[in-house]
PDB file of C-alpha atoms in Angstrom:
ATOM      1  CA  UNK Y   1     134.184 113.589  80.637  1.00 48.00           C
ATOM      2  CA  UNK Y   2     134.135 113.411  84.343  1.00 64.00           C
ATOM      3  CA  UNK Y   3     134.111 110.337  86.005  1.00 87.00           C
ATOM      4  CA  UNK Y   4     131.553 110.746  88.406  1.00 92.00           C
ATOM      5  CA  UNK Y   5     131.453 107.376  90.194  1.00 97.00           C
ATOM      6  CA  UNK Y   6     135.911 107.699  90.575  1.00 96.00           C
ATOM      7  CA  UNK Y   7     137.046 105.720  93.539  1.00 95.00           C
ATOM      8  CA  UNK Y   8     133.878 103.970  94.142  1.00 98.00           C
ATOM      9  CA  UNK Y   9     133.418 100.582  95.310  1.00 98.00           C
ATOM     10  CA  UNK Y  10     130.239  99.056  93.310  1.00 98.00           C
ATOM     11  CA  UNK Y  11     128.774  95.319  93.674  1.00 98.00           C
ATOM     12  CA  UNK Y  12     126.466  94.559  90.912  1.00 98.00           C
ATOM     13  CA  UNK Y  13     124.623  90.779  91.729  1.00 98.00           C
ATOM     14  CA  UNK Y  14     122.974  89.179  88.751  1.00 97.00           C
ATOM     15  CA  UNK Y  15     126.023  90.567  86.712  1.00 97.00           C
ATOM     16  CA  UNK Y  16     126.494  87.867  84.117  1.00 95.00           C
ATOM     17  CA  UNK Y  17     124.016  89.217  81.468  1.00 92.00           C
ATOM     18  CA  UNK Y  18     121.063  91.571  80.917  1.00 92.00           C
ATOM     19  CA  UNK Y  19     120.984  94.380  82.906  1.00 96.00           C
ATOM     20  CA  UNK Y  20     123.342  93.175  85.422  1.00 97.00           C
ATOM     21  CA  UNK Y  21     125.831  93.420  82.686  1.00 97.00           C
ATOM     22  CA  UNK Y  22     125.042  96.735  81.714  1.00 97.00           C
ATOM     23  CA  UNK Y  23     124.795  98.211  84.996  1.00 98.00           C
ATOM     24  CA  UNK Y  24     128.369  96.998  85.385  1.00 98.00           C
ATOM     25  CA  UNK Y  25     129.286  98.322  82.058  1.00 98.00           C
ATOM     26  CA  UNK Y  26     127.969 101.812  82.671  1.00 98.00           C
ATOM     27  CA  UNK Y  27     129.150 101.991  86.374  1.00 98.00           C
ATOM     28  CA  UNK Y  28     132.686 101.020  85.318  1.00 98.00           C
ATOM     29  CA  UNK Y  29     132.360 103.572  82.440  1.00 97.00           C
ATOM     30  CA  UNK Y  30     132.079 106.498  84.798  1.00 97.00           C
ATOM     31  CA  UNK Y  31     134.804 105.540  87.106  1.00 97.00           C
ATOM     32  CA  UNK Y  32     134.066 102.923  89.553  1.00 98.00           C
ATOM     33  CA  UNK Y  33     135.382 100.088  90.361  1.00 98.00           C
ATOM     34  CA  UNK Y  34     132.774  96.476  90.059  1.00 98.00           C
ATOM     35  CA  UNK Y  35     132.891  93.604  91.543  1.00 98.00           C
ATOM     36  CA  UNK Y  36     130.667  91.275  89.244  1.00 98.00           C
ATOM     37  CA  UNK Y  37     128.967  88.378  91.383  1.00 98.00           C
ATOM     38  CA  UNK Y  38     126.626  86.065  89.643  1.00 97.00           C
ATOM     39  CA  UNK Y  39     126.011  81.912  89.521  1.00 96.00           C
ATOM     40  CA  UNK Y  40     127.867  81.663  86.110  1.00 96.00           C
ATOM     41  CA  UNK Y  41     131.438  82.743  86.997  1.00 97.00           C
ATOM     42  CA  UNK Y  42     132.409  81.976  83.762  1.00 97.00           C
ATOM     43  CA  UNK Y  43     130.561  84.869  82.420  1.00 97.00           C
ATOM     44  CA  UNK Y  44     131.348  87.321  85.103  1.00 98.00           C
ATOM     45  CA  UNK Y  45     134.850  86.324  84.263  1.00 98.00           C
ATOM     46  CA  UNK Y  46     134.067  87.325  80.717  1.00 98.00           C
ATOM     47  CA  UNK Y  47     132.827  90.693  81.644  1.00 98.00           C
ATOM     48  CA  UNK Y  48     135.498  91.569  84.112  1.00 98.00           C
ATOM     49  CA  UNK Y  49     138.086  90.654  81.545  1.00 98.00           C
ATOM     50  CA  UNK Y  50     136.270  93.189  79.139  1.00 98.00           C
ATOM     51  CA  UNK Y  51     135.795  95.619  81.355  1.00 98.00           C
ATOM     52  CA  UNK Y  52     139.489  95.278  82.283  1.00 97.00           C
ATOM     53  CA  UNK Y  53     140.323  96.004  78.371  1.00 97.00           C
ATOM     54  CA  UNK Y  54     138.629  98.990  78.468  1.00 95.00           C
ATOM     55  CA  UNK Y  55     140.710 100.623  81.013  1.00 96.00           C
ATOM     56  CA  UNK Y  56     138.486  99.841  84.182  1.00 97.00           C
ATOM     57  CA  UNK Y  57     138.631  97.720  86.987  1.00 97.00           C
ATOM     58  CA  UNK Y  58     136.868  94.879  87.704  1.00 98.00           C
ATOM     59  CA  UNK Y  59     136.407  91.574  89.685  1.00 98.00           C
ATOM     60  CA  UNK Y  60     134.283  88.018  89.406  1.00 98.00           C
ATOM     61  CA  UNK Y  61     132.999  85.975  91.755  1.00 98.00           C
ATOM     62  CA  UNK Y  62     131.007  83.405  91.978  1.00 98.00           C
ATOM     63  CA  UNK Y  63     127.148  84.054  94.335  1.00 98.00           C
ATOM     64  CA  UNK Y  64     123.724  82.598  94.443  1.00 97.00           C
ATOM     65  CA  UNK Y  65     121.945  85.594  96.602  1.00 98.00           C
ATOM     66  CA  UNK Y  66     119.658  82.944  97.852  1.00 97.00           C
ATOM     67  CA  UNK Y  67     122.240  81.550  99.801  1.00 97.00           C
ATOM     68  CA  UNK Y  68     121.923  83.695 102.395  1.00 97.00           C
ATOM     69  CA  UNK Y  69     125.108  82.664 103.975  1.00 98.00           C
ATOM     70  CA  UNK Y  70     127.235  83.015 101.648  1.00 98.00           C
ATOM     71  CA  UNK Y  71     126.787  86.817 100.957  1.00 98.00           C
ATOM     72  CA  UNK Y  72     128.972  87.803 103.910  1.00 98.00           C
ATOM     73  CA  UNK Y  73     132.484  85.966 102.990  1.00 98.00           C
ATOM     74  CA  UNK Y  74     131.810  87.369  98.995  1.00 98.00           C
ATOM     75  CA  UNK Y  75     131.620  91.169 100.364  1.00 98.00           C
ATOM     76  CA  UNK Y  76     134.478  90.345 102.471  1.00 98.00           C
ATOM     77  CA  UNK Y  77     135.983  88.821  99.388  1.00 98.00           C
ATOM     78  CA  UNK Y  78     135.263  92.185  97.625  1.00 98.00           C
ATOM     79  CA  UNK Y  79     136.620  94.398  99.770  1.00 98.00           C
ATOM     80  CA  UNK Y  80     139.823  92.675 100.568  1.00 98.00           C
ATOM     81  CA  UNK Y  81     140.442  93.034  96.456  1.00 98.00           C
ATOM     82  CA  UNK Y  82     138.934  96.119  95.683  1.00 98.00           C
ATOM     83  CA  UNK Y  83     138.372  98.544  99.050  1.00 98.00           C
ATOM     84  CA  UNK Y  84     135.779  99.317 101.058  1.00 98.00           C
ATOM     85  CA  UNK Y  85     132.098  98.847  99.697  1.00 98.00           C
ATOM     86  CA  UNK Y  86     130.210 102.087  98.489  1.00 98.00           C
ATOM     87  CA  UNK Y  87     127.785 100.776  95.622  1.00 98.00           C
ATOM     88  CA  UNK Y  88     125.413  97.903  96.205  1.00 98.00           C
ATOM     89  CA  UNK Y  89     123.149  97.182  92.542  1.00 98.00           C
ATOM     90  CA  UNK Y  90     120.690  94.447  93.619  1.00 98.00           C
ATOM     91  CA  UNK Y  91     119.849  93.281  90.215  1.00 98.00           C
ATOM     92  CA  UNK Y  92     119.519  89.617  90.627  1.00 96.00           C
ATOM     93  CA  UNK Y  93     116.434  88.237  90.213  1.00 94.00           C
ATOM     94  CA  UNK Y  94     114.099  85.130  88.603  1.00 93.00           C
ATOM     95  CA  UNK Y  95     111.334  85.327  86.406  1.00 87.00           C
ATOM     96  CA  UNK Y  96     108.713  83.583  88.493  1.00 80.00           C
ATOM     97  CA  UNK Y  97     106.554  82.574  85.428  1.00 81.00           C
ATOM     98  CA  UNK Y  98     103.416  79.893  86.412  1.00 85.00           C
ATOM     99  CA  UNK Y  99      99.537  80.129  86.624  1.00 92.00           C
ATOM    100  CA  UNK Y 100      98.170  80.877  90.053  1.00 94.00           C
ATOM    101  CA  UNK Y 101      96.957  77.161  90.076  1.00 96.00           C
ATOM    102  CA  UNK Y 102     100.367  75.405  88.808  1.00 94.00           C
ATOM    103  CA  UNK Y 103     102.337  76.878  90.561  1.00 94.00           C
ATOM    104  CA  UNK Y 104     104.254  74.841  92.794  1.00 95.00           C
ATOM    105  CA  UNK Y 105     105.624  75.603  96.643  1.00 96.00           C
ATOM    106  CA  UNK Y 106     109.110  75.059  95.492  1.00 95.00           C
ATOM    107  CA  UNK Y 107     108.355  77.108  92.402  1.00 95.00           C
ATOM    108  CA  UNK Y 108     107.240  80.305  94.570  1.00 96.00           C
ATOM    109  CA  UNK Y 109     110.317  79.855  97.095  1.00 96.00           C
ATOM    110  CA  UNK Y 110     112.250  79.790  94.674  1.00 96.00           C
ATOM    111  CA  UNK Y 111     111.429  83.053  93.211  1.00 96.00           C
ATOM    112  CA  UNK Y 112     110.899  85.004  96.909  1.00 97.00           C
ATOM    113  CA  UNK Y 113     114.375  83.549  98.255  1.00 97.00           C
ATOM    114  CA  UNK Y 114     115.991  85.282  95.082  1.00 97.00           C
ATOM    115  CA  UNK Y 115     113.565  88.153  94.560  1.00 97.00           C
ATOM    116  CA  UNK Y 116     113.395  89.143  98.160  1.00 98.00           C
ATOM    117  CA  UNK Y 117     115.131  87.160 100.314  1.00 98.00           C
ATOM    118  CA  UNK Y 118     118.437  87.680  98.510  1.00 98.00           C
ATOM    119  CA  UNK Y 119     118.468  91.492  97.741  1.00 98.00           C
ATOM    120  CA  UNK Y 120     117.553  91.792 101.640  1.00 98.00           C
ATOM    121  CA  UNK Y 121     120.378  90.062 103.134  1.00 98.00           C
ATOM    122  CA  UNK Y 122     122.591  91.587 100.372  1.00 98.00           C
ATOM    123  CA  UNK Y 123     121.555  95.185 101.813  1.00 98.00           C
ATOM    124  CA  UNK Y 124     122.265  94.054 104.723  1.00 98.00           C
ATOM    125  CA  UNK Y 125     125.674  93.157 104.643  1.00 98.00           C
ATOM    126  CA  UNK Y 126     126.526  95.843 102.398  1.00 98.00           C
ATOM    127  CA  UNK Y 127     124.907  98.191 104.666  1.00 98.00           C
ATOM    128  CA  UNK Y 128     127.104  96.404 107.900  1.00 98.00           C
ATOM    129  CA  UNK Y 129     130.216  97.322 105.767  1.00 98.00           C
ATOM    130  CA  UNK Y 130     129.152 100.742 104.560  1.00 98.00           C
ATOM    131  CA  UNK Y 131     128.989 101.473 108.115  1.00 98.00           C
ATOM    132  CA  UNK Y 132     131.843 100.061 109.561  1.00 98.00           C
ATOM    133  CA  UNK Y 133     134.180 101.411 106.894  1.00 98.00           C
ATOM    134  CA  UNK Y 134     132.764 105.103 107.135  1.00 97.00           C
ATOM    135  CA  UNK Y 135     131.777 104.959 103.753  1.00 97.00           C
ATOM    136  CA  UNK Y 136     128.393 106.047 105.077  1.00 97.00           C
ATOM    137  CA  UNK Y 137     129.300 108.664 107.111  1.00 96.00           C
ATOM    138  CA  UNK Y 138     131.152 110.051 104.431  1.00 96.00           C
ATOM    139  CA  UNK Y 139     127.578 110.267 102.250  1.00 95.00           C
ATOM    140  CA  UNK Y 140     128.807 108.612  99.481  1.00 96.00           C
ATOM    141  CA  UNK Y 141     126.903 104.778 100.871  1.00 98.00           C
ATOM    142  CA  UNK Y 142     124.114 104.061  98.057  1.00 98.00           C
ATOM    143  CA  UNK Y 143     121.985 100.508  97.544  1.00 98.00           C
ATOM    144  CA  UNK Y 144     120.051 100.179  94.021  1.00 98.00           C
ATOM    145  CA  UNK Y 145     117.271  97.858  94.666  1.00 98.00           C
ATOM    146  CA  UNK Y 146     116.213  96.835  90.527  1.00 98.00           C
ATOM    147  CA  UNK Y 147     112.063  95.884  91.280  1.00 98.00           C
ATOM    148  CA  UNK Y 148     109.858  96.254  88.243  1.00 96.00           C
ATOM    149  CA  UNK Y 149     106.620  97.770  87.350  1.00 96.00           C
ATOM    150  CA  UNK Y 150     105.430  94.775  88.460  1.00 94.00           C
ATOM    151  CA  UNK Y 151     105.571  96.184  91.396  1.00 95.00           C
ATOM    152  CA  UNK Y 152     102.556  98.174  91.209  1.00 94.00           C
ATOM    153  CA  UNK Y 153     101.165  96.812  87.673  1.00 92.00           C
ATOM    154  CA  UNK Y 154      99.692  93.108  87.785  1.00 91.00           C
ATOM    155  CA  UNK Y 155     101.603  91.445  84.547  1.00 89.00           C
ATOM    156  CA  UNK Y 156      99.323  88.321  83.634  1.00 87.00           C
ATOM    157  CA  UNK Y 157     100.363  85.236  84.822  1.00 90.00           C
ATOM    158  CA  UNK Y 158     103.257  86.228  87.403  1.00 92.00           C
ATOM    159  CA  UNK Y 159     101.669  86.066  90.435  1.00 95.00           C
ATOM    160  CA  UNK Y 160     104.530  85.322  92.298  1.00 96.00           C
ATOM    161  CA  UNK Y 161     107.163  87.652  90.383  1.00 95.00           C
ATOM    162  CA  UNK Y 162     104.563  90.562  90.725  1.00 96.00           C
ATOM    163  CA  UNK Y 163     104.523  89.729  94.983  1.00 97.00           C
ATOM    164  CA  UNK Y 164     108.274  89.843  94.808  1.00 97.00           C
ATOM    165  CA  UNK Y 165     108.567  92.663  93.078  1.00 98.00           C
ATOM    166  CA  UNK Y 166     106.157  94.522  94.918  1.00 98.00           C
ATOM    167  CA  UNK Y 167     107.931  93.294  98.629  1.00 98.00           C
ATOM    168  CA  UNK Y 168     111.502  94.805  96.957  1.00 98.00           C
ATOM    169  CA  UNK Y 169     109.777  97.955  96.680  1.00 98.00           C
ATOM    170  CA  UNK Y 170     108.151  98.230 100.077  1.00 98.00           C
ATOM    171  CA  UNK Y 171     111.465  96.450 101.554  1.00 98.00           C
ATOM    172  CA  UNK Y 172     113.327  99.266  99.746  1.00 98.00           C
ATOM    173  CA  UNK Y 173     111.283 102.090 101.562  1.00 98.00           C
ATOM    174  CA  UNK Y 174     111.753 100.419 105.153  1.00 98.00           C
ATOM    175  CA  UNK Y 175     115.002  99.988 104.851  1.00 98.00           C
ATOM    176  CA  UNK Y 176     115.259 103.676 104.087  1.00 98.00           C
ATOM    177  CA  UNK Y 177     113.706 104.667 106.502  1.00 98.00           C
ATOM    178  CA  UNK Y 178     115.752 103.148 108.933  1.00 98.00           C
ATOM    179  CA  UNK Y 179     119.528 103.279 107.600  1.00 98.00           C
ATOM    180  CA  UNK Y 180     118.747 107.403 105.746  1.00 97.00           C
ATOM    181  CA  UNK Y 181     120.003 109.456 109.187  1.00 96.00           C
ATOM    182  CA  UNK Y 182     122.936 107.035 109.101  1.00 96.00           C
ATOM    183  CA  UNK Y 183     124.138 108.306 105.408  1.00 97.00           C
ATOM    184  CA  UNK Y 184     122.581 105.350 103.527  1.00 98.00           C
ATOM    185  CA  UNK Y 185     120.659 105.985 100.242  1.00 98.00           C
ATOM    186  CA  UNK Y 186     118.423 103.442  99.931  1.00 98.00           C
ATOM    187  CA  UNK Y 187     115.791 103.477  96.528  1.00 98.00           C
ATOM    188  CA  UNK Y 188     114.846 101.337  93.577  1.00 98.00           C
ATOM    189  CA  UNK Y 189     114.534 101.638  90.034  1.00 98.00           C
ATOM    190  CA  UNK Y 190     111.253 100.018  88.165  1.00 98.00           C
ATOM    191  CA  UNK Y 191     111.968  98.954  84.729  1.00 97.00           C
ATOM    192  CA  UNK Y 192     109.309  98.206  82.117  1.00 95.00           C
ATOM    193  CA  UNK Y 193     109.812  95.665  79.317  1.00 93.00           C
ATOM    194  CA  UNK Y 194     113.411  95.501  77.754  1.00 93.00           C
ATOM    195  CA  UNK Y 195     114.316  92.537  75.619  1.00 86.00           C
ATOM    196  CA  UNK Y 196     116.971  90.545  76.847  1.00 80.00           C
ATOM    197  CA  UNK Y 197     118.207  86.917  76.586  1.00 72.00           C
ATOM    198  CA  UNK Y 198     115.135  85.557  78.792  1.00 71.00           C
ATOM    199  CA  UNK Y 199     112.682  86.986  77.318  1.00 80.00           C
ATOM    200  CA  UNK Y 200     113.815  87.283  73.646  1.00 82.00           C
ATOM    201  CA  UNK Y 201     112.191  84.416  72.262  1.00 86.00           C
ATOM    202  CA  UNK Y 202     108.616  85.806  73.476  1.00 84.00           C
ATOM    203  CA  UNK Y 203     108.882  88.909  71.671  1.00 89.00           C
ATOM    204  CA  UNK Y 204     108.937  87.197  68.456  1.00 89.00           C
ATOM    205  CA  UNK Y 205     105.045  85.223  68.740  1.00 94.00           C
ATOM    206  CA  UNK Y 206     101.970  85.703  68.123  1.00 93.00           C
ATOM    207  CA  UNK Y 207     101.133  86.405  71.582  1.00 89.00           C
ATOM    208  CA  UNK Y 208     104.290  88.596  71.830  1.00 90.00           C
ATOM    209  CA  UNK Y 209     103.772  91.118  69.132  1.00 92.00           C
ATOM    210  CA  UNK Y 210     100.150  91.483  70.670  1.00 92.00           C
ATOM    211  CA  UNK Y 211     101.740  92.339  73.795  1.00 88.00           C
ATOM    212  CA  UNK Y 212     103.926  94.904  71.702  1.00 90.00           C
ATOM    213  CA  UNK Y 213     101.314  96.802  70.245  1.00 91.00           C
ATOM    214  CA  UNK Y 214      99.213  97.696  73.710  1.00 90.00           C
ATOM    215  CA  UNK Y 215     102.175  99.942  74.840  1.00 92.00           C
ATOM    216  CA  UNK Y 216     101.855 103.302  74.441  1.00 92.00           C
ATOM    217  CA  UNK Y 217     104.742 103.473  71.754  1.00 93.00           C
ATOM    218  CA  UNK Y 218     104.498 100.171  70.607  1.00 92.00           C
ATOM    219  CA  UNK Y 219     108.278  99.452  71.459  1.00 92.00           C
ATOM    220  CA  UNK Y 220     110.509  98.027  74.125  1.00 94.00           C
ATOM    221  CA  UNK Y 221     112.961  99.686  75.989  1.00 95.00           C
ATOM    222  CA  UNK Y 222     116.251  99.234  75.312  1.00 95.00           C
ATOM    223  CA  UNK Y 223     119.415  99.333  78.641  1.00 96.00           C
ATOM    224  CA  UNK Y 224     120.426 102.508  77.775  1.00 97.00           C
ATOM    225  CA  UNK Y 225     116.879 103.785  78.806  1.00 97.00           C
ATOM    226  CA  UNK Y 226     117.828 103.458  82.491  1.00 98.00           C
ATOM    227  CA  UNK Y 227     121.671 104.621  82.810  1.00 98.00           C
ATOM    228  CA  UNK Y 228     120.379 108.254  83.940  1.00 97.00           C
ATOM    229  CA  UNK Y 229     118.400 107.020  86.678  1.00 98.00           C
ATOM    230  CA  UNK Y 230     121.377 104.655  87.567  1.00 98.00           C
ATOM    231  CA  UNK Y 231     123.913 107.537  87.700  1.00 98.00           C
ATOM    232  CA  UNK Y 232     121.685 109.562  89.602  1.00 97.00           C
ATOM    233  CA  UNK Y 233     120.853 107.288  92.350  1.00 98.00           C
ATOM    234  CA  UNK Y 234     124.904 105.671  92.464  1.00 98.00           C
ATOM    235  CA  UNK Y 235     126.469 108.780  92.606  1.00 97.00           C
ATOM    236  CA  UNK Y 236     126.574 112.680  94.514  1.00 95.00           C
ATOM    237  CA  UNK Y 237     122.732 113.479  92.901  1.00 94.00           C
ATOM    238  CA  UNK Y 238     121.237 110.955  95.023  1.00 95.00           C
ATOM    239  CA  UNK Y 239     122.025 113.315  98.383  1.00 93.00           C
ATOM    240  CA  UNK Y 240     118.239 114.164  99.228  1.00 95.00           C
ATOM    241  CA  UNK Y 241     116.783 110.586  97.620  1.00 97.00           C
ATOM    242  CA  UNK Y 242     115.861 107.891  99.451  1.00 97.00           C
ATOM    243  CA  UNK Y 243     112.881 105.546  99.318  1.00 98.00           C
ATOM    244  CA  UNK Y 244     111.949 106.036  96.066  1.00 98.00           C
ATOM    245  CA  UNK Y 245     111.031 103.873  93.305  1.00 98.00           C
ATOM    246  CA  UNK Y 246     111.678 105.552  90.220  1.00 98.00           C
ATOM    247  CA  UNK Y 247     109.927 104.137  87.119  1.00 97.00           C
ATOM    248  CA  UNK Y 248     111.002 103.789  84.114  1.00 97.00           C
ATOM    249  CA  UNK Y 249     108.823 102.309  81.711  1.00 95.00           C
ATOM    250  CA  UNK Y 250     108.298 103.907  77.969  1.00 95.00           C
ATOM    251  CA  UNK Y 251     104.645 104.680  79.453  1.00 93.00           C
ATOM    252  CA  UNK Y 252     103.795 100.476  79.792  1.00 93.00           C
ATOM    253  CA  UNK Y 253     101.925 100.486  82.795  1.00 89.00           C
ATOM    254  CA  UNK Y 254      99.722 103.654  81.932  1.00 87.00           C
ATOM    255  CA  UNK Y 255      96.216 102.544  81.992  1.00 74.00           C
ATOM    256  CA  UNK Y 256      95.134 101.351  78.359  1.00 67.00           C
ATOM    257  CA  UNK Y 257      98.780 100.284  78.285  1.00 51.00           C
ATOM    258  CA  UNK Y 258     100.743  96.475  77.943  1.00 49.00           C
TER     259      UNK Y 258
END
């Protein structure tokens, strides 16, 4: 099978579980290279060293996107190990759960400096090094921003993860717009509900399995649902995309829907 990502350069943030992990998994799968940064470098570690097993090459390092400051020194990290940047998979993110009237100031900053703050100032310096190495005028330059259908769906009692989710896919258009005529692909990809570590344990209540049966097909997603989408917008399909928000949902957010 060709390896359509070969000699690619991908950074996948939030890459110690969930989708992160995937995303890694898949990307390494068809031939690129990942550099897996995440809080918990023990399990980016983990990953690296499977991915490693399989044949592919990987890296782990430690980063907490909302510290703005230290995003630079880890893509500098990455690219002294691994080559020059070509992939950027913004997939970290917090949940953001709280009541409109709990919620606390350090609750919502929280959430927007992760959410928002974080995947901007990770474009960023990916895009800085996508242009400095050529890697952008060569076309191949490509930023995944990972928002949600909460993005244009209100999800009950998120207030503040459905703002931040919303902002990633407006920032993802603007930047876009500005870095497209300079060989940058910038779009997003809006996931519906797949179970995952977080949210496993909600699935099975009362309230859950209520939740279950409004979708459309009664289901979740599962990973696997968004690995085409991925490919596509990583690799040489994603020529004539940019600023979109693709979403991929099993039909959740249809009116009538979860």
């Amino acid at each position: 099978m060709e390896q359509v990502l070969a000699g690619r350069i991908a950074v996948i943030t939030g890459a110690s579980g969930g989708l992160g992990a995937h995303f890694a998994r898949v990307l390494a799968k068809n031939g690129a290279a990942v550099a897996l940064a995440a809080r918990r470098l023990d399990m980016v570690e983990a990953l690296a060293g499977e991915i490693a097993g399989d044949g592919g090459r990987a890296m782990a390092l430690r980063l907490d996107v909302a510290d703005a400051q230290s995003i630079g020194p880890a893509f500098d990290e990455i690219e002294t190990a691994l080559g020059p940047i070509s992939i950027l998979v913004n997939n970290a993110g917090v949940g953001g759960e709280g009541l409109a009237l709990d919620l606390s100031v350090e609750e919502w900053d929280r959430t927007f400096d992760v959410n928002v703050r974080g995947v901007f100032f990770a474009a960023q310096q990916a895009a800085k090094r996508m242009l400095a190495s050529g890697v952008a005028e060569a076309g191949t330059a490509r930023i995944v921003n990972i928002a949600s259908i909460a993005s244009h769906t209100v999800l009950p009692g998120l207030s503040a993860y459905n703002a931040s989710k919303a902002a990633v896919a407006m920032l993802t258009r603007g930047l876009a717009r500005e870095w497209s005529r300079r060989g940058i692909a910038v779009n997003a990809i809006a996931p519906g509900y797949i179970e995952t570590d977080i949210n496993a344990d909600w699935w099975a209540t009362e309230g859950g399995q209520k939740q279950l049966k409004g979708f459309p097909r009664r289901r979740l997603m599962e990973a696997t649902d968004l690995d085409a989408s991925l490919l596509m917008l990583c690799g040489p399909a994603a020529r004539a995309i940019a600023g979109t928000l693709i979403t991929i949902d099993d039909g959740q957010s249809l009116p009538g829907g979860g």
